[in-house]
PDB file of C-alpha atoms in Angstrom:
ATOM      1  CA  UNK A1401       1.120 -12.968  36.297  1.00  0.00           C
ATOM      2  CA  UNK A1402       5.056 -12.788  35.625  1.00  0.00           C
ATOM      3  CA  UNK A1403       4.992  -9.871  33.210  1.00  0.00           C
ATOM      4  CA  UNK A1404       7.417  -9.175  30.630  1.00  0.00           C
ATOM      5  CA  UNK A1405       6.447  -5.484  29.546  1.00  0.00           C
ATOM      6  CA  UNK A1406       6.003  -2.083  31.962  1.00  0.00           C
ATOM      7  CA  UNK A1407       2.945  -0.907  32.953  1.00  0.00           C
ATOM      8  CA  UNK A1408       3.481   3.259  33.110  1.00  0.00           C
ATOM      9  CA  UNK A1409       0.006   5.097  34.543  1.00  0.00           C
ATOM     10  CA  UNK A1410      -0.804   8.786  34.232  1.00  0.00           C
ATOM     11  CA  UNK A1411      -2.692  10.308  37.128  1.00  0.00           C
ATOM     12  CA  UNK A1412      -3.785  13.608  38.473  1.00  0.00           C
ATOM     13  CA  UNK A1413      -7.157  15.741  39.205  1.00  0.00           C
ATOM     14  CA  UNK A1414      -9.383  17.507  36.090  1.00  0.00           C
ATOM     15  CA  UNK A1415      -7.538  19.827  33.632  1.00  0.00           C
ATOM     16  CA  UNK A1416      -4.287  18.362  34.323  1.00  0.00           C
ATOM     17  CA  UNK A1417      -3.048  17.729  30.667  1.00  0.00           C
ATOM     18  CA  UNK A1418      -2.927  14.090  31.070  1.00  0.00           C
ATOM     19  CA  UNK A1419      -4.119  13.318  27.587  1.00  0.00           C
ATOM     20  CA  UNK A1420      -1.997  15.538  26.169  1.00  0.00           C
ATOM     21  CA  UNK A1421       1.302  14.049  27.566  1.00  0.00           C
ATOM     22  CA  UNK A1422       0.271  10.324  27.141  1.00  0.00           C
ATOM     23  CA  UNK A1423       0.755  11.051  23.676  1.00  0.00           C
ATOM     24  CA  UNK A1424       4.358  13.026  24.104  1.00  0.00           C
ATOM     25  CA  UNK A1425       4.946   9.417  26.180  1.00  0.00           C
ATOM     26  CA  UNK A1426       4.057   7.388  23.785  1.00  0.00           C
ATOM     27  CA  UNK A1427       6.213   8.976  20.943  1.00  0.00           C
ATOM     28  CA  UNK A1428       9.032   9.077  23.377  1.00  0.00           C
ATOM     29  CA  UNK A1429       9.019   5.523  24.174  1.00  0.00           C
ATOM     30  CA  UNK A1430       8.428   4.477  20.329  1.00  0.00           C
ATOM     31  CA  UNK A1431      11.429   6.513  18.934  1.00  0.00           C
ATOM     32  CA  UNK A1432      13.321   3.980  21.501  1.00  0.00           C
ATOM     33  CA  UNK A1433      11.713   1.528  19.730  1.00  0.00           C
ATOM     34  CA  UNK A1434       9.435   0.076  22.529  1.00  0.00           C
ATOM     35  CA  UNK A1435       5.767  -1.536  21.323  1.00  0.00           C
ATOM     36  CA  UNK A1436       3.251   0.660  23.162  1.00  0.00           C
ATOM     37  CA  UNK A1437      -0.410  -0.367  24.184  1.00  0.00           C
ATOM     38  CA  UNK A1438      -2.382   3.191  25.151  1.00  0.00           C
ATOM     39  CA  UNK A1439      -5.335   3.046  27.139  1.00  0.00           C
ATOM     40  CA  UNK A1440      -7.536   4.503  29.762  1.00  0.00           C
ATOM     41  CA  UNK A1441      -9.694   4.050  32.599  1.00  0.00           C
ATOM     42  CA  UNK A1442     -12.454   3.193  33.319  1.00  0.00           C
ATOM     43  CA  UNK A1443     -12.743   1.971  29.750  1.00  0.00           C
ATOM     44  CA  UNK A1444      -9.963   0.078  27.664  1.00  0.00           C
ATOM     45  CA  UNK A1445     -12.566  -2.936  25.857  1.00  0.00           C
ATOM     46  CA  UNK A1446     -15.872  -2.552  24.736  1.00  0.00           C
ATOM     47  CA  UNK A1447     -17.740  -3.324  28.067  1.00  0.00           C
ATOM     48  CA  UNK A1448     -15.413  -1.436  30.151  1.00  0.00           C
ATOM     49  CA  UNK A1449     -15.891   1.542  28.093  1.00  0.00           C
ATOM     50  CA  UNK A1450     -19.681   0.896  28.888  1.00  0.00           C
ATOM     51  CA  UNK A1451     -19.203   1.140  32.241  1.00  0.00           C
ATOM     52  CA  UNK A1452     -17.150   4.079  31.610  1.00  0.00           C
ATOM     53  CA  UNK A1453     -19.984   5.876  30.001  1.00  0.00           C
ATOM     54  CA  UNK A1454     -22.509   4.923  33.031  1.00  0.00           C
ATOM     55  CA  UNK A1455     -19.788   5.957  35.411  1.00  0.00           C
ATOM     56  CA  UNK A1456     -19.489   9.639  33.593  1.00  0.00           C
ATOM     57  CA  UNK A1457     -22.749  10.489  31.822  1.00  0.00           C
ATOM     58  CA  UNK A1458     -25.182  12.956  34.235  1.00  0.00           C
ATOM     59  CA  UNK A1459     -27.925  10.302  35.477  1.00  0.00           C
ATOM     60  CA  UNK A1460     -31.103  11.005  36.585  1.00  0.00           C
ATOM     61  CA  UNK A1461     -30.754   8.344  39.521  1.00  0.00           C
ATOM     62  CA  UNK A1462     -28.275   8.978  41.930  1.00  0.00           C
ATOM     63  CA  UNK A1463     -25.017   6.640  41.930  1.00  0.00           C
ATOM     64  CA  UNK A1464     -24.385   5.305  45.047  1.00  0.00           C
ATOM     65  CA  UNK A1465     -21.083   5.353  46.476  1.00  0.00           C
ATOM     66  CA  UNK A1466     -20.758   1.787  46.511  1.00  0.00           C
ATOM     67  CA  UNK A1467     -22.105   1.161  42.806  1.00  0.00           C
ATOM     68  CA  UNK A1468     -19.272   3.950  41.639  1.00  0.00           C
ATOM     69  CA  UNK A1469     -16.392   1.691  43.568  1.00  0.00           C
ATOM     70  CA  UNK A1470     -17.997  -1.862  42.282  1.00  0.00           C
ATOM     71  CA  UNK A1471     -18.309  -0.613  38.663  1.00  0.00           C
ATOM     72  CA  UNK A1472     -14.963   0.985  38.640  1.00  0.00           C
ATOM     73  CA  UNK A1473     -13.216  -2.278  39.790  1.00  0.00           C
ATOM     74  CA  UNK A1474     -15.969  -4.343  37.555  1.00  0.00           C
ATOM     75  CA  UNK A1475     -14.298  -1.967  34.733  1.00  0.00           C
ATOM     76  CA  UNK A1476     -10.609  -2.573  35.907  1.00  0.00           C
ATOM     77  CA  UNK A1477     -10.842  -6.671  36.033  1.00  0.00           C
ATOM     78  CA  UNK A1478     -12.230  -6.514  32.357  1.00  0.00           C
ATOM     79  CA  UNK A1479      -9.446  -4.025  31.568  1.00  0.00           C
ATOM     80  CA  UNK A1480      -6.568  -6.227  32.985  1.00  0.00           C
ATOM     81  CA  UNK A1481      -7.864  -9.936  31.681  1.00  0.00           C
ATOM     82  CA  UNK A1482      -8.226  -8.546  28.055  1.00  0.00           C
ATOM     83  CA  UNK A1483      -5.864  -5.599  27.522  1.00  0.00           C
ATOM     84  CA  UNK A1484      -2.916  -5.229  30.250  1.00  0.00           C
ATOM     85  CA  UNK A1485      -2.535  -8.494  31.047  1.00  0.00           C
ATOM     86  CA  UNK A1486      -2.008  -9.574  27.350  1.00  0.00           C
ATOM     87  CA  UNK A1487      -0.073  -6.347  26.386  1.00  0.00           C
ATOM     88  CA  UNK A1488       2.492  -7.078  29.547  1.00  0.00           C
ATOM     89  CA  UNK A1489       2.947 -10.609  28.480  1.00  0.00           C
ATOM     90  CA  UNK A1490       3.810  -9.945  24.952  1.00  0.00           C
ATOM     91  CA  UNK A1491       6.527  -7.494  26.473  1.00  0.00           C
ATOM     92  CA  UNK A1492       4.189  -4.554  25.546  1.00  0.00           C
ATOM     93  CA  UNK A1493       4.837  -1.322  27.620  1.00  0.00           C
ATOM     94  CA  UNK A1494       1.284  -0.659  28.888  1.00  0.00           C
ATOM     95  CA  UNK A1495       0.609   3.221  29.074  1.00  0.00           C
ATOM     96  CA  UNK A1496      -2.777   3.689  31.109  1.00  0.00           C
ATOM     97  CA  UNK A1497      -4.622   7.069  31.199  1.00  0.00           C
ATOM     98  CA  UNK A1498      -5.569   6.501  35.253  1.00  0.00           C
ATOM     99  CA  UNK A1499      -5.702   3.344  37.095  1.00  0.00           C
ATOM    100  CA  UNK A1500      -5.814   2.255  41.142  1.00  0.00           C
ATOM    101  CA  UNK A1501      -4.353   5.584  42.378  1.00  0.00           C
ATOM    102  CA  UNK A1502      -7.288   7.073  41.236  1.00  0.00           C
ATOM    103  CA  UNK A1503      -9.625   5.287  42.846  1.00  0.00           C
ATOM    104  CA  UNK A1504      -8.198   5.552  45.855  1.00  0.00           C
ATOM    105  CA  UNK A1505      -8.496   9.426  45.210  1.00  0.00           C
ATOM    106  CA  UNK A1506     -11.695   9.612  44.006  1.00  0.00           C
ATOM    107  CA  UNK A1507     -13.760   7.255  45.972  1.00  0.00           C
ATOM    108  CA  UNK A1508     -11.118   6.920  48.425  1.00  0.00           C
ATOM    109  CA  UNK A1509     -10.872  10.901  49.552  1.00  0.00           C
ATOM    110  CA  UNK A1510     -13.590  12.086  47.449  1.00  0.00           C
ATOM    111  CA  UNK A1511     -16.189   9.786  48.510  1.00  0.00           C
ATOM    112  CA  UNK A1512     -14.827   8.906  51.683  1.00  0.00           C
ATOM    113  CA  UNK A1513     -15.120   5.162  51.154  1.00  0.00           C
ATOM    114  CA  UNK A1514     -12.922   3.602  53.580  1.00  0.00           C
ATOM    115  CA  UNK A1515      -9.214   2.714  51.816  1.00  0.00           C
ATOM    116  CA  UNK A1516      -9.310  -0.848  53.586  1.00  0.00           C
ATOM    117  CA  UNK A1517     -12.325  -1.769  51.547  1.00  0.00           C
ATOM    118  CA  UNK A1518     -10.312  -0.186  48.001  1.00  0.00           C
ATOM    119  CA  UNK A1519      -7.528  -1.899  49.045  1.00  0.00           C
ATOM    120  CA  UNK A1520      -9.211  -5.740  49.574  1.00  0.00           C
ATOM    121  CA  UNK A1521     -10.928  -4.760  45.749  1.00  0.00           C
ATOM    122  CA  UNK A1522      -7.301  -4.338  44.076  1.00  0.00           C
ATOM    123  CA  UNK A1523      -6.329  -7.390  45.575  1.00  0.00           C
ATOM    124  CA  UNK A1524      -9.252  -9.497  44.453  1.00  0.00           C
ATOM    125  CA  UNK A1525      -8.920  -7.911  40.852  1.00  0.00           C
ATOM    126  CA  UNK A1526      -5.566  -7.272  40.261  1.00  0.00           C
ATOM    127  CA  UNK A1527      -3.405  -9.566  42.370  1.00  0.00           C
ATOM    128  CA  UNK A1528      -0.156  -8.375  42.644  1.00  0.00           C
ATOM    129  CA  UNK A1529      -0.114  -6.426  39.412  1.00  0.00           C
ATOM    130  CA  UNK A1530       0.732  -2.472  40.504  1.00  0.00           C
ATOM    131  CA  UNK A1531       2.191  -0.089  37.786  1.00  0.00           C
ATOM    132  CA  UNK A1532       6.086   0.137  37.766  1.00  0.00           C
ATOM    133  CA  UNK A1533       6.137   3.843  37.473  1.00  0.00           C
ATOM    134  CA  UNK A1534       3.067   6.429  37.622  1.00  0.00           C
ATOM    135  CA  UNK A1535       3.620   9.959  37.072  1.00  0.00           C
ATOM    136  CA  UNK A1536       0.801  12.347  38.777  1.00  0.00           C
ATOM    137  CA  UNK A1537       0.398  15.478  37.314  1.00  0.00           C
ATOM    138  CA  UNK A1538      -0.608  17.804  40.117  1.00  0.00           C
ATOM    139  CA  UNK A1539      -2.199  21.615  39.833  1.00  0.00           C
ATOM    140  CA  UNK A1540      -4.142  23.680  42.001  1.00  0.00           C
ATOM    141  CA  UNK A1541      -7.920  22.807  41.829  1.00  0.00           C
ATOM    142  CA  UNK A1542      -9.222  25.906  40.192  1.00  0.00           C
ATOM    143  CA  UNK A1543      -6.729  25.949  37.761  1.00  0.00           C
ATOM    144  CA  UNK A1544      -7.699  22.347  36.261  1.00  0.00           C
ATOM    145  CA  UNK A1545     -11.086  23.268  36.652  1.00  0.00           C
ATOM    146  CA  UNK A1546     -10.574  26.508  34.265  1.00  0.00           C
ATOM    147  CA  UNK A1547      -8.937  24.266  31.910  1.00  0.00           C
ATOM    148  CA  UNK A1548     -11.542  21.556  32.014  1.00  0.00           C
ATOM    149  CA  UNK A1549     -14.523  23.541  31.337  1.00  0.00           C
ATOM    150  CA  UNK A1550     -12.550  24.636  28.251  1.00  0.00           C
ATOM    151  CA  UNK A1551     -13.098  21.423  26.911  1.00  0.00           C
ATOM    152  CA  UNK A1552     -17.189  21.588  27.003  1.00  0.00           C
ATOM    153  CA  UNK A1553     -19.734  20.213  29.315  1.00  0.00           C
ATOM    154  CA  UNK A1554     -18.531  18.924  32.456  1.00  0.00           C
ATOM    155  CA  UNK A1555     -19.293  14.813  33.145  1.00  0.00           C
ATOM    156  CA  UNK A1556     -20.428  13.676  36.559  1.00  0.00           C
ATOM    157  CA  UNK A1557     -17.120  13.673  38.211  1.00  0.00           C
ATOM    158  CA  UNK A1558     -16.708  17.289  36.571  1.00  0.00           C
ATOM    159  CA  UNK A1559     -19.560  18.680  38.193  1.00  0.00           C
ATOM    160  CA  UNK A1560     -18.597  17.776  41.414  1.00  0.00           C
ATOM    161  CA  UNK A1561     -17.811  20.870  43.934  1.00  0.00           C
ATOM    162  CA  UNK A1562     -14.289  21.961  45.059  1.00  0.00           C
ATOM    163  CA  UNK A1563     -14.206  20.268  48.602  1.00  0.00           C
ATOM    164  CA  UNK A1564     -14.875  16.864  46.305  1.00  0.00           C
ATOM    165  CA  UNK A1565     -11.630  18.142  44.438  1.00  0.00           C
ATOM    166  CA  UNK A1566      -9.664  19.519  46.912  1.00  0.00           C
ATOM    167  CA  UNK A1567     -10.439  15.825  48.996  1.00  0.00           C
ATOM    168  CA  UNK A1568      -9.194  14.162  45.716  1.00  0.00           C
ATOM    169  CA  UNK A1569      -6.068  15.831  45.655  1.00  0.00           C
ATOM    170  CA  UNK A1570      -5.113  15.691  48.705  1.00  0.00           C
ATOM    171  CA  UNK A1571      -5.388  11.579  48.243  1.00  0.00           C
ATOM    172  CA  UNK A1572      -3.000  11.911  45.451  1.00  0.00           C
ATOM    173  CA  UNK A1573      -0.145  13.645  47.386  1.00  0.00           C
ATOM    174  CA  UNK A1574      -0.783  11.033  50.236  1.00  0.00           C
ATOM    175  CA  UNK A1575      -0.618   8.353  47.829  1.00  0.00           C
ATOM    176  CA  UNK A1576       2.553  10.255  46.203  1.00  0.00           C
ATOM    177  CA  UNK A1577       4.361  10.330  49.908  1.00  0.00           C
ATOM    178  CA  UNK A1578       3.685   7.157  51.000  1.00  0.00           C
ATOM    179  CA  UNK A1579       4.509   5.366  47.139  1.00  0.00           C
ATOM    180  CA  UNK A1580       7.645   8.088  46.420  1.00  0.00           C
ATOM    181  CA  UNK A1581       9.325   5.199  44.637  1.00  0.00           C
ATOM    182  CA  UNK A1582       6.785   4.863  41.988  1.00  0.00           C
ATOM    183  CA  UNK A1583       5.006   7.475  42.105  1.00  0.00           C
ATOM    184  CA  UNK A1584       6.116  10.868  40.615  1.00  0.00           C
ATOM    185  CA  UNK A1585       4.807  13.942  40.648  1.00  0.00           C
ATOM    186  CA  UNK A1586       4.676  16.259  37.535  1.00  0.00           C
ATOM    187  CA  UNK A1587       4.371  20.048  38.347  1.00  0.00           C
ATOM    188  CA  UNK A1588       1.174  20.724  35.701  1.00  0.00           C
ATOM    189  CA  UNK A1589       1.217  24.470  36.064  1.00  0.00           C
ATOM    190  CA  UNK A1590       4.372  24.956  34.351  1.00  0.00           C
ATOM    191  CA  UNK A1591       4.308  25.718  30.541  1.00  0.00           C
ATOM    192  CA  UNK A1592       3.723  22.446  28.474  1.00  0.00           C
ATOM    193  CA  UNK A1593       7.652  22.471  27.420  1.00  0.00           C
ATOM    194  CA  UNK A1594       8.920  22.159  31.015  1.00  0.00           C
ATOM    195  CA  UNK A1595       6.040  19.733  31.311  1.00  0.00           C
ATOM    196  CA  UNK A1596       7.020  17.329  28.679  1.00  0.00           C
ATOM    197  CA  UNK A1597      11.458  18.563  29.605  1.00  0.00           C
ATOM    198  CA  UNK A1598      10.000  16.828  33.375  1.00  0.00           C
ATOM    199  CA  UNK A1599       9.021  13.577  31.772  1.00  0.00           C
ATOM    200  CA  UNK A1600      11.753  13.097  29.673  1.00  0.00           C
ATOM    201  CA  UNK A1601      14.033  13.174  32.268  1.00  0.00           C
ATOM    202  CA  UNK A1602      11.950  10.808  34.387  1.00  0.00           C
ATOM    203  CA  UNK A1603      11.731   8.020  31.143  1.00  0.00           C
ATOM    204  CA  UNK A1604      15.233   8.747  30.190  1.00  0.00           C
ATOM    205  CA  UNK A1605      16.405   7.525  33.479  1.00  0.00           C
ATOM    206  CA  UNK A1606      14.014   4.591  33.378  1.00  0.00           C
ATOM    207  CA  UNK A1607      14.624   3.252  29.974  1.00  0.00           C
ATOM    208  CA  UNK A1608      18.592   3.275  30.482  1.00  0.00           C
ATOM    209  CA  UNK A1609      18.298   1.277  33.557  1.00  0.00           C
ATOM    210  CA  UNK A1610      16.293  -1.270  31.695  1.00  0.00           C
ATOM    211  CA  UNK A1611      17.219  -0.785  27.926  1.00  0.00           C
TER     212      UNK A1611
END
């Protein structure tokens, strides 16, 4: 696909503020006066956010490794044929809570599924669509955690333990230093105004090379 938009993800662990600074992004990108298309994975249509929910909810039959990585990418090509694909042609900016990286974070170094296998799924699904910029917010495990459990009952990836986590994070900074170019990393322990002062700079600089 020859796209004529950007496709911006946000990534990073539980409790990371994510949510909260899609929205700062959004705003930011508007005021230039940018056509935004926010969404989120796994979910983004109605049967991806289906998926979503089986993927999340607390099941009382176990999720096998494989069915989490199938379903996720089952979620994604849905996702990219009827909302970032279409949003990209139109010249959209596409601003996506989570994408690839985190697969290869979750079931990548939290599962342990091997990154060859993740790797021959994004190709099938996405061929060579990859964001142009993601910016991973990054905090130490057990302060996300604190922050998540703030929010109310913890979903299945929630409830995971700390080595999951810790595994998981460890993915992302790999991910970060091998993909430096597009991939940014966010310091999420800092106060929320440093946070957002962070991102500015980092869209400033991107929007006046291409605006």
């Amino acid at each position: 696909m020859r796209k004529k938009g950007l496709f911006i993800t946000l990534e990073g662990g539980e409790g990371v503020g994510k949510t909260t600074n899609l929205l700062f992004i959004k705003k930011f990108l508007e005021e230039k006066g940018i056509a935004v298309e926010v969404t989120r994975e796994p979910g983004g249509t109605v049967l991806a956010e289906k998926l979503r929910g089986l993927l999340l909810e607390n099941q009382t039959e176990l999720i096998s490794e494989k069915t989490e990585l199938l379903l996720m990418f089952a979620a994604r090509a849905q996702h990219l044929k009827n909302v970032i694909e279409p949003a990209l042609e139109r010249g959209d900016w596409v601003l996506c809570d989570r994408f690839t990286d985190a697969t290869y974070s979750y079931q990548g170094g939290g599962r342990g599924i091997d990154t060859n296998l993740i790797a021959w799924l994004e190709q099938f699904v996405q061929d060579e669509l990859r964001p142009d910029l993601t910016l991973l917010f990054d905090a130490p495990i057990e302060l996300g955690m604190q922050r998540a459990k703030k929010r109310g009952a913890l979903d299945r990836f929630e409830s995971e333990k700390l080595d999951f986590f810790n595994n998981v994070r460890e993915a992302y900074l790999q991910r970060a230093r091998q993909y430096s170019e597009r991939i940014k990393i966010v310091d999420a322990t800092q106060s929320l105004e440093n946070v957002q002062s962070d991102i500015q700079k980092l869209l400033e600089k991107l929007t006046s090379d291409l605006l």
